[in-house]
């Protein structure tokens, strides 16, 4: 294929390729790195292209990839990850040059952060204004004089890169606080490759897994080889990138931890687990530094751990990245990086930054006004880039003479709070919009990690693409998209994976944080509660459909019971059932690192289906069919959990939750047999609700009375729906839990389960009455309180 844009290409692409800067050389010819890929696209029909893109989006939905967007009131809502299936392609030789510039910049930032938290020679030498540091909210005074345990302040950095239409790259911003996006980059890669599984062999696409493996090895070195001593510190499920936090933890095998999971004892950091306190020596921080310790940093932080700074000061903890490293992210620092680089290294920046002037200096103020036409003027201490926060940025070209004069007056008074940055024109890349390919501006986020062999650059990253042609609105919160970045070589590349090879070493399952155990238990309870509600609703609506407008006392009894547990039968799919399903989703959402994509997809499908039914299902036969669908989806979800989850301590807590809930529900339902006016058909309804009709018929025949129902559903230990079966499983599960009190001492809740099992074993159906059933329900429910006191507080 020749270099001409139009040569050999289908006519529908010619106009597009000619308008996409990223694909063109300075002379307007198609860049060589794009030629093979474009040739492949040229052989696809529009229908085939749409199908491939749909496949990529389906993967993202199946994997549950999302980020949180915030509405105009600041409320969070989950939004599907806005994938653009067309990648951005960069030649491997060009990427090596970019990587060299990024490594130089990462090392420069390391030296700046180390100096500002140590000798502060940069300020003493006049390379940084003291007021720029003193007023910087990211400069944390308690961290001055606290050298990192591992010797380095920075371990993982990201850089926002922009390319101009002329092909030159700039650094638009540095990300050292708690860089996000690396996990999303890998998900982008999986989805995009699914859209193009038939890539030409000679494209030589560089893989990402080796980058993550070597960074994991670096963190293992910091943790002295103890995998269980490494955690990913997250603000929690309401954070906009929580999915990525959970994904990274699961992918690398680290603990996902919130501030409440941790405590400092004797100067060292520990995680609260169901086995007691376990030491943690490395935290990959995804929490902004000021919120990490409410004792010495922000006192209003609800997501931090008191004493974290003390643990750092004692050298018992490594933080990735060090607290205070966000000081170099602020926009004003860009103005001084060229001079600092020259002073510290004797060389200029290999990748220039966007031209920046701090308005705290007279020269910066005067230039900001004199050359306002080419400036964007924004907050000096903001860590957001102009295109991420266009409302806080003044476009100088749109100011009239009076507005410029007012700007000058404002800068004279509060110039230290502002920076002027040169407005840049960004290169464009193709995106698929409304069935068409169109050019849009983009910014590339690249990642570097400190490994045992020094800084390493991820061979790729992800590109954020603008929703419109306006380069000042590229943030995904503003409707942009994200694309994979392919580094393509001329020679075959090593096909690396996360596995490092070597000898087999089976590790014990990681310690289970108490918060995770509690959420697993409640996931089991909410799932089982939802199933119980659905089974009662189905029995109710089946009979409602049969009688029409005629009264049926059984419906009154079932309706009264549902009302007692908060379910209003006026609605065919009651809000109480939706709340129970939401409770399961919330519990699962707090342990996303322990959830498979299949499990999460099944739960999401269940919730979506229930909410859809709630809007359109009518009482009676329609409702019974809808609830049957929900029961089948619940069974599928429960089956995934039961069959696929490793039998670790977490599985036992999930099972405990299920069995407590089922035991309480069955005992309470059996109490209806002793209703003052027990209606006809109640026994059959209870057998249906307990999914035991066939078993009952086989064991007792068709004419058995109420005592046979009590025997099967209360006392038969072989029936997985009986109260006895639940108590037996609980007794065994409790024996598998870690002992938290005196060695070899049986906890009180385990003793109570054994007492219940013994008492039920010596009973027969004739001795089971309403008081006995009420006591069973109360005692089984009380087991949760004992477990909670032992492990969750």
PDB file of N, CA and C in Angstrom, residues 103-169:
ATOM      1  N   UNK A 103      10.687   8.713  31.247  1.00  0.00           N
ATOM      2  CA  UNK A 103      11.585   8.240  32.302  1.00  0.00           C
ATOM      3  C   UNK A 103      12.384   9.423  32.854  1.00  0.00           C
ATOM      4  N   UNK A 104      12.882  10.291  31.966  1.00  0.00           N
ATOM      5  CA  UNK A 104      13.604  11.475  32.443  1.00  0.00           C
ATOM      6  C   UNK A 104      12.701  12.327  33.333  1.00  0.00           C
ATOM      7  N   UNK A 105      11.448  12.477  32.929  1.00  0.00           N
ATOM      8  CA  UNK A 105      10.533  13.322  33.699  1.00  0.00           C
ATOM      9  C   UNK A 105      10.182  12.681  35.038  1.00  0.00           C
ATOM     10  N   UNK A 106       9.970  11.360  35.050  1.00  0.00           N
ATOM     11  CA  UNK A 106       9.668  10.671  36.304  1.00  0.00           C
ATOM     12  C   UNK A 106      10.809  10.827  37.296  1.00  0.00           C
ATOM     13  N   UNK A 107      12.027  10.695  36.813  1.00  0.00           N
ATOM     14  CA  UNK A 107      13.178  10.832  37.707  1.00  0.00           C
ATOM     15  C   UNK A 107      13.318  12.277  38.177  1.00  0.00           C
ATOM     16  N   UNK A 108      13.001  13.223  37.308  1.00  0.00           N
ATOM     17  CA  UNK A 108      13.045  14.631  37.701  1.00  0.00           C
ATOM     18  C   UNK A 108      12.013  14.912  38.792  1.00  0.00           C
ATOM     19  N   UNK A 109      10.798  14.394  38.617  1.00  0.00           N
ATOM     20  CA  UNK A 109       9.758  14.601  39.624  1.00  0.00           C
ATOM     21  C   UNK A 109      10.152  13.950  40.947  1.00  0.00           C
ATOM     22  N   UNK A 110      10.783  12.789  40.890  1.00  0.00           N
ATOM     23  CA  UNK A 110      11.277  12.141  42.105  1.00  0.00           C
ATOM     24  C   UNK A 110      12.222  13.072  42.860  1.00  0.00           C
ATOM     25  N   UNK A 111      13.133  13.686  42.147  1.00  0.00           N
ATOM     26  CA  UNK A 111      14.117  14.557  42.789  1.00  0.00           C
ATOM     27  C   UNK A 111      13.468  15.825  43.347  1.00  0.00           C
ATOM     28  N   UNK A 112      12.464  16.356  42.637  1.00  0.00           N
ATOM     29  CA  UNK A 112      11.770  17.558  43.123  1.00  0.00           C
ATOM     30  C   UNK A 112      10.991  17.230  44.397  1.00  0.00           C
ATOM     31  N   UNK A 113      10.233  16.132  44.381  1.00  0.00           N
ATOM     32  CA  UNK A 113       9.452  15.758  45.566  1.00  0.00           C
ATOM     33  C   UNK A 113      10.387  15.485  46.746  1.00  0.00           C
ATOM     34  N   UNK A 114      11.500  14.796  46.502  1.00  0.00           N
ATOM     35  CA  UNK A 114      12.454  14.504  47.574  1.00  0.00           C
ATOM     36  C   UNK A 114      13.038  15.785  48.146  1.00  0.00           C
ATOM     37  N   UNK A 115      13.336  16.743  47.287  1.00  0.00           N
ATOM     38  CA  UNK A 115      13.914  18.001  47.767  1.00  0.00           C
ATOM     39  C   UNK A 115      12.908  18.794  48.593  1.00  0.00           C
ATOM     40  N   UNK A 116      11.673  18.869  48.126  1.00  0.00           N
ATOM     41  CA  UNK A 116      10.672  19.665  48.841  1.00  0.00           C
ATOM     42  C   UNK A 116      10.329  19.067  50.199  1.00  0.00           C
ATOM     43  N   UNK A 117      10.537  17.776  50.368  1.00  0.00           N
ATOM     44  CA  UNK A 117      10.268  17.146  51.663  1.00  0.00           C
ATOM     45  C   UNK A 117      11.551  16.910  52.450  1.00  0.00           C
ATOM     46  N   UNK A 118      12.642  17.459  51.931  1.00  0.00           N
ATOM     47  CA  UNK A 118      13.927  17.317  52.603  1.00  0.00           C
ATOM     48  C   UNK A 118      14.638  18.664  52.707  1.00  0.00           C
ATOM     49  N   UNK A 119      15.761  18.843  52.001  1.00  0.00           N
ATOM     50  CA  UNK A 119      16.563  20.059  52.184  1.00  0.00           C
ATOM     51  C   UNK A 119      15.941  21.316  51.602  1.00  0.00           C
ATOM     52  N   UNK A 120      14.991  21.211  50.678  1.00  0.00           N
ATOM     53  CA  UNK A 120      14.347  22.353  50.021  1.00  0.00           C
ATOM     54  C   UNK A 120      15.366  23.290  49.366  1.00  0.00           C
ATOM     55  N   UNK A 121      16.348  22.668  48.721  1.00  0.00           N
ATOM     56  CA  UNK A 121      17.399  23.431  48.065  1.00  0.00           C
ATOM     57  C   UNK A 121      16.874  24.184  46.836  1.00  0.00           C
ATOM     58  N   UNK A 122      15.854  23.647  46.193  1.00  0.00           N
ATOM     59  CA  UNK A 122      15.281  24.317  45.029  1.00  0.00           C
ATOM     60  C   UNK A 122      14.718  25.681  45.394  1.00  0.00           C
ATOM     61  N   UNK A 123      14.125  25.784  46.556  1.00  0.00           N
ATOM     62  CA  UNK A 123      13.623  27.083  47.023  1.00  0.00           C
ATOM     63  C   UNK A 123      14.788  27.983  47.413  1.00  0.00           C
ATOM     64  N   UNK A 124      15.754  27.407  48.116  1.00  0.00           N
ATOM     65  CA  UNK A 124      16.915  28.208  48.548  1.00  0.00           C
ATOM     66  C   UNK A 124      17.680  28.765  47.359  1.00  0.00           C
ATOM     67  N   UNK A 125      17.729  28.019  46.249  1.00  0.00           N
ATOM     68  CA  UNK A 125      18.476  28.467  45.068  1.00  0.00           C
ATOM     69  C   UNK A 125      17.649  29.345  44.142  1.00  0.00           C
ATOM     70  N   UNK A 126      16.415  29.634  44.505  1.00  0.00           N
ATOM     71  CA  UNK A 126      15.581  30.511  43.691  1.00  0.00           C
ATOM     72  C   UNK A 126      14.942  29.836  42.493  1.00  0.00           C
ATOM     73  N   UNK A 127      15.010  28.518  42.442  1.00  0.00           N
ATOM     74  CA  UNK A 127      14.397  27.824  41.311  1.00  0.00           C
ATOM     75  C   UNK A 127      12.896  27.625  41.496  1.00  0.00           C
ATOM     76  N   UNK A 128      12.445  27.730  42.730  1.00  0.00           N
ATOM     77  CA  UNK A 128      11.012  27.676  43.031  1.00  0.00           C
ATOM     78  C   UNK A 128      10.679  28.786  44.017  1.00  0.00           C
ATOM     79  N   UNK A 129       9.641  29.602  43.764  1.00  0.00           N
ATOM     80  CA  UNK A 129       9.250  30.636  44.720  1.00  0.00           C
ATOM     81  C   UNK A 129       8.728  30.003  46.011  1.00  0.00           C
ATOM     82  N   UNK A 130       9.148  30.462  47.155  1.00  0.00           N
ATOM     83  CA  UNK A 130       8.694  29.849  48.415  1.00  0.00           C
ATOM     84  C   UNK A 130       7.188  29.911  48.598  1.00  0.00           C
ATOM     85  N   UNK A 131       6.558  31.034  48.139  1.00  0.00           N
ATOM     86  CA  UNK A 131       5.111  31.140  48.316  1.00  0.00           C
ATOM     87  C   UNK A 131       4.349  30.125  47.455  1.00  0.00           C
ATOM     88  N   UNK A 132       4.974  29.692  46.363  1.00  0.00           N
ATOM     89  CA  UNK A 132       4.334  28.688  45.512  1.00  0.00           C
ATOM     90  C   UNK A 132       4.236  27.354  46.238  1.00  0.00           C
ATOM     91  N   UNK A 133       5.186  27.064  47.092  1.00  0.00           N
ATOM     92  CA  UNK A 133       5.174  25.819  47.853  1.00  0.00           C
ATOM     93  C   UNK A 133       4.351  25.974  49.127  1.00  0.00           C
ATOM     94  N   UNK A 134       4.569  27.073  49.839  1.00  0.00           N
ATOM     95  CA  UNK A 134       3.891  27.260  51.118  1.00  0.00           C
ATOM     96  C   UNK A 134       2.375  27.305  50.962  1.00  0.00           C
ATOM     97  N   UNK A 135       1.888  27.869  49.866  1.00  0.00           N
ATOM     98  CA  UNK A 135       0.445  27.997  49.665  1.00  0.00           C
ATOM     99  C   UNK A 135      -0.155  26.806  48.934  1.00  0.00           C
ATOM    100  N   UNK A 136       0.679  25.865  48.527  1.00  0.00           N
ATOM    101  CA  UNK A 136       0.211  24.735  47.746  1.00  0.00           C
ATOM    102  C   UNK A 136      -0.521  23.738  48.654  1.00  0.00           C
ATOM    103  N   UNK A 137      -1.818  23.486  48.418  1.00  0.00           N
ATOM    104  CA  UNK A 137      -2.559  22.573  49.307  1.00  0.00           C
ATOM    105  C   UNK A 137      -2.046  21.138  49.259  1.00  0.00           C
ATOM    106  N   UNK A 138      -1.271  20.803  48.233  1.00  0.00           N
ATOM    107  CA  UNK A 138      -0.725  19.446  48.137  1.00  0.00           C
ATOM    108  C   UNK A 138       0.601  19.297  48.883  1.00  0.00           C
ATOM    109  N   UNK A 139       1.141  20.420  49.382  1.00  0.00           N
ATOM    110  CA  UNK A 139       2.373  20.353  50.173  1.00  0.00           C
ATOM    111  C   UNK A 139       1.986  20.056  51.619  1.00  0.00           C
ATOM    112  N   UNK A 140       2.367  18.896  52.110  1.00  0.00           N
ATOM    113  CA  UNK A 140       1.947  18.430  53.427  1.00  0.00           C
ATOM    114  C   UNK A 140       3.105  18.578  54.408  1.00  0.00           C
ATOM    115  N   UNK A 141       3.023  19.574  55.276  1.00  0.00           N
ATOM    116  CA  UNK A 141       4.118  19.854  56.213  1.00  0.00           C
ATOM    117  C   UNK A 141       4.462  18.686  57.136  1.00  0.00           C
ATOM    118  N   UNK A 142       3.463  17.893  57.597  1.00  0.00           N
ATOM    119  CA  UNK A 142       3.837  16.763  58.462  1.00  0.00           C
ATOM    120  C   UNK A 142       4.739  15.741  57.786  1.00  0.00           C
ATOM    121  N   UNK A 143       4.823  15.781  56.438  1.00  0.00           N
ATOM    122  CA  UNK A 143       5.647  14.804  55.737  1.00  0.00           C
ATOM    123  C   UNK A 143       7.062  15.292  55.487  1.00  0.00           C
ATOM    124  N   UNK A 144       7.355  16.544  55.804  1.00  0.00           N
ATOM    125  CA  UNK A 144       8.714  17.070  55.640  1.00  0.00           C
ATOM    126  C   UNK A 144       9.643  16.359  56.628  1.00  0.00           C
ATOM    127  N   UNK A 145      10.747  15.881  56.130  1.00  0.00           N
ATOM    128  CA  UNK A 145      11.693  15.169  56.988  1.00  0.00           C
ATOM    129  C   UNK A 145      11.325  13.730  57.252  1.00  0.00           C
ATOM    130  N   UNK A 146      10.375  13.179  56.476  1.00  0.00           N
ATOM    131  CA  UNK A 146       9.979  11.774  56.639  1.00  0.00           C
ATOM    132  C   UNK A 146      10.398  11.026  55.375  1.00  0.00           C
ATOM    133  N   UNK A 147      11.598  10.491  55.329  1.00  0.00           N
ATOM    134  CA  UNK A 147      12.041   9.787  54.115  1.00  0.00           C
ATOM    135  C   UNK A 147      11.268   8.485  53.942  1.00  0.00           C
ATOM    136  N   UNK A 148      11.000   8.093  52.695  1.00  0.00           N
ATOM    137  CA  UNK A 148      10.255   6.847  52.464  1.00  0.00           C
ATOM    138  C   UNK A 148      11.051   5.626  52.918  1.00  0.00           C
ATOM    139  N   UNK A 149      10.319   4.633  53.374  1.00  0.00           N
ATOM    140  CA  UNK A 149      10.947   3.403  53.859  1.00  0.00           C
ATOM    141  C   UNK A 149      11.777   2.724  52.771  1.00  0.00           C
ATOM    142  N   UNK A 150      11.310   2.760  51.539  1.00  0.00           N
ATOM    143  CA  UNK A 150      12.033   2.101  50.460  1.00  0.00           C
ATOM    144  C   UNK A 150      13.036   2.989  49.755  1.00  0.00           C
ATOM    145  N   UNK A 151      13.136   4.262  50.179  1.00  0.00           N
ATOM    146  CA  UNK A 151      14.106   5.158  49.593  1.00  0.00           C
ATOM    147  C   UNK A 151      13.591   6.006  48.453  1.00  0.00           C
ATOM    148  N   UNK A 152      12.385   5.714  47.935  1.00  0.00           N
ATOM    149  CA  UNK A 152      11.849   6.464  46.802  1.00  0.00           C
ATOM    150  C   UNK A 152      10.476   7.035  47.149  1.00  0.00           C
ATOM    151  N   UNK A 153      10.236   8.251  46.656  1.00  0.00           N
ATOM    152  CA  UNK A 153       8.944   8.904  46.856  1.00  0.00           C
ATOM    153  C   UNK A 153       7.928   8.477  45.807  1.00  0.00           C
ATOM    154  N   UNK A 154       8.390   8.251  44.599  1.00  0.00           N
ATOM    155  CA  UNK A 154       7.500   7.917  43.492  1.00  0.00           C
ATOM    156  C   UNK A 154       7.761   6.498  43.010  1.00  0.00           C
ATOM    157  N   UNK A 155       6.679   5.778  42.772  1.00  0.00           N
ATOM    158  CA  UNK A 155       6.772   4.405  42.272  1.00  0.00           C
ATOM    159  C   UNK A 155       5.919   4.195  41.024  1.00  0.00           C
ATOM    160  N   UNK A 156       4.867   4.993  40.900  1.00  0.00           N
ATOM    161  CA  UNK A 156       3.949   4.816  39.775  1.00  0.00           C
ATOM    162  C   UNK A 156       3.434   6.191  39.367  1.00  0.00           C
ATOM    163  N   UNK A 157       3.688   6.577  38.132  1.00  0.00           N
ATOM    164  CA  UNK A 157       3.313   7.905  37.647  1.00  0.00           C
ATOM    165  C   UNK A 157       2.554   7.785  36.331  1.00  0.00           C
ATOM    166  N   UNK A 158       1.743   8.791  36.072  1.00  0.00           N
ATOM    167  CA  UNK A 158       1.066   8.886  34.777  1.00  0.00           C
ATOM    168  C   UNK A 158       1.313  10.276  34.216  1.00  0.00           C
ATOM    169  N   UNK A 159       1.273  10.376  32.915  1.00  0.00           N
ATOM    170  CA  UNK A 159       1.512  11.652  32.246  1.00  0.00           C
ATOM    171  C   UNK A 159       0.456  11.860  31.165  1.00  0.00           C
ATOM    172  N   UNK A 160      -0.081  13.063  31.126  1.00  0.00           N
ATOM    173  CA  UNK A 160      -1.011  13.432  30.069  1.00  0.00           C
ATOM    174  C   UNK A 160      -0.196  13.997  28.908  1.00  0.00           C
ATOM    175  N   UNK A 161      -0.317  13.377  27.759  1.00  0.00           N
ATOM    176  CA  UNK A 161       0.453  13.782  26.590  1.00  0.00           C
ATOM    177  C   UNK A 161      -0.484  14.277  25.496  1.00  0.00           C
ATOM    178  N   UNK A 162      -0.055  15.312  24.825  1.00  0.00           N
ATOM    179  CA  UNK A 162      -0.787  15.813  23.672  1.00  0.00           C
ATOM    180  C   UNK A 162       0.143  15.883  22.477  1.00  0.00           C
ATOM    181  N   UNK A 163      -0.406  15.594  21.317  1.00  0.00           N
ATOM    182  CA  UNK A 163       0.368  15.723  20.099  1.00  0.00           C
ATOM    183  C   UNK A 163      -0.252  16.844  19.260  1.00  0.00           C
ATOM    184  N   UNK A 164       0.596  17.697  18.740  1.00  0.00           N
ATOM    185  CA  UNK A 164       0.109  18.742  17.868  1.00  0.00           C
ATOM    186  C   UNK A 164      -0.095  18.219  16.461  1.00  0.00           C
ATOM    187  N   UNK A 165      -0.809  18.953  15.625  1.00  0.00           N
ATOM    188  CA  UNK A 165      -0.995  18.541  14.229  1.00  0.00           C
ATOM    189  C   UNK A 165       0.317  18.366  13.476  1.00  0.00           C
ATOM    190  N   UNK A 166       1.389  19.011  14.002  1.00  0.00           N
ATOM    191  CA  UNK A 166       2.687  18.863  13.334  1.00  0.00           C
ATOM    192  C   UNK A 166       3.428  17.599  13.772  1.00  0.00           C
ATOM    193  N   UNK A 167       2.832  16.802  14.685  1.00  0.00           N
ATOM    194  CA  UNK A 167       3.434  15.539  15.088  1.00  0.00           C
ATOM    195  C   UNK A 167       4.255  15.604  16.355  1.00  0.00           C
ATOM    196  N   UNK A 168       4.516  16.798  16.900  1.00  0.00           N
ATOM    197  CA  UNK A 168       5.312  16.893  18.131  1.00  0.00           C
ATOM    198  C   UNK A 168       4.449  16.588  19.355  1.00  0.00           C
ATOM    199  N   UNK A 169       5.089  15.957  20.367  1.00  0.00           N
ATOM    200  CA  UNK A 169       4.400  15.604  21.611  1.00  0.00           C
ATOM    201  C   UNK A 169       4.772  16.601  22.707  1.00  0.00           C
TER     202      UNK A 169
END
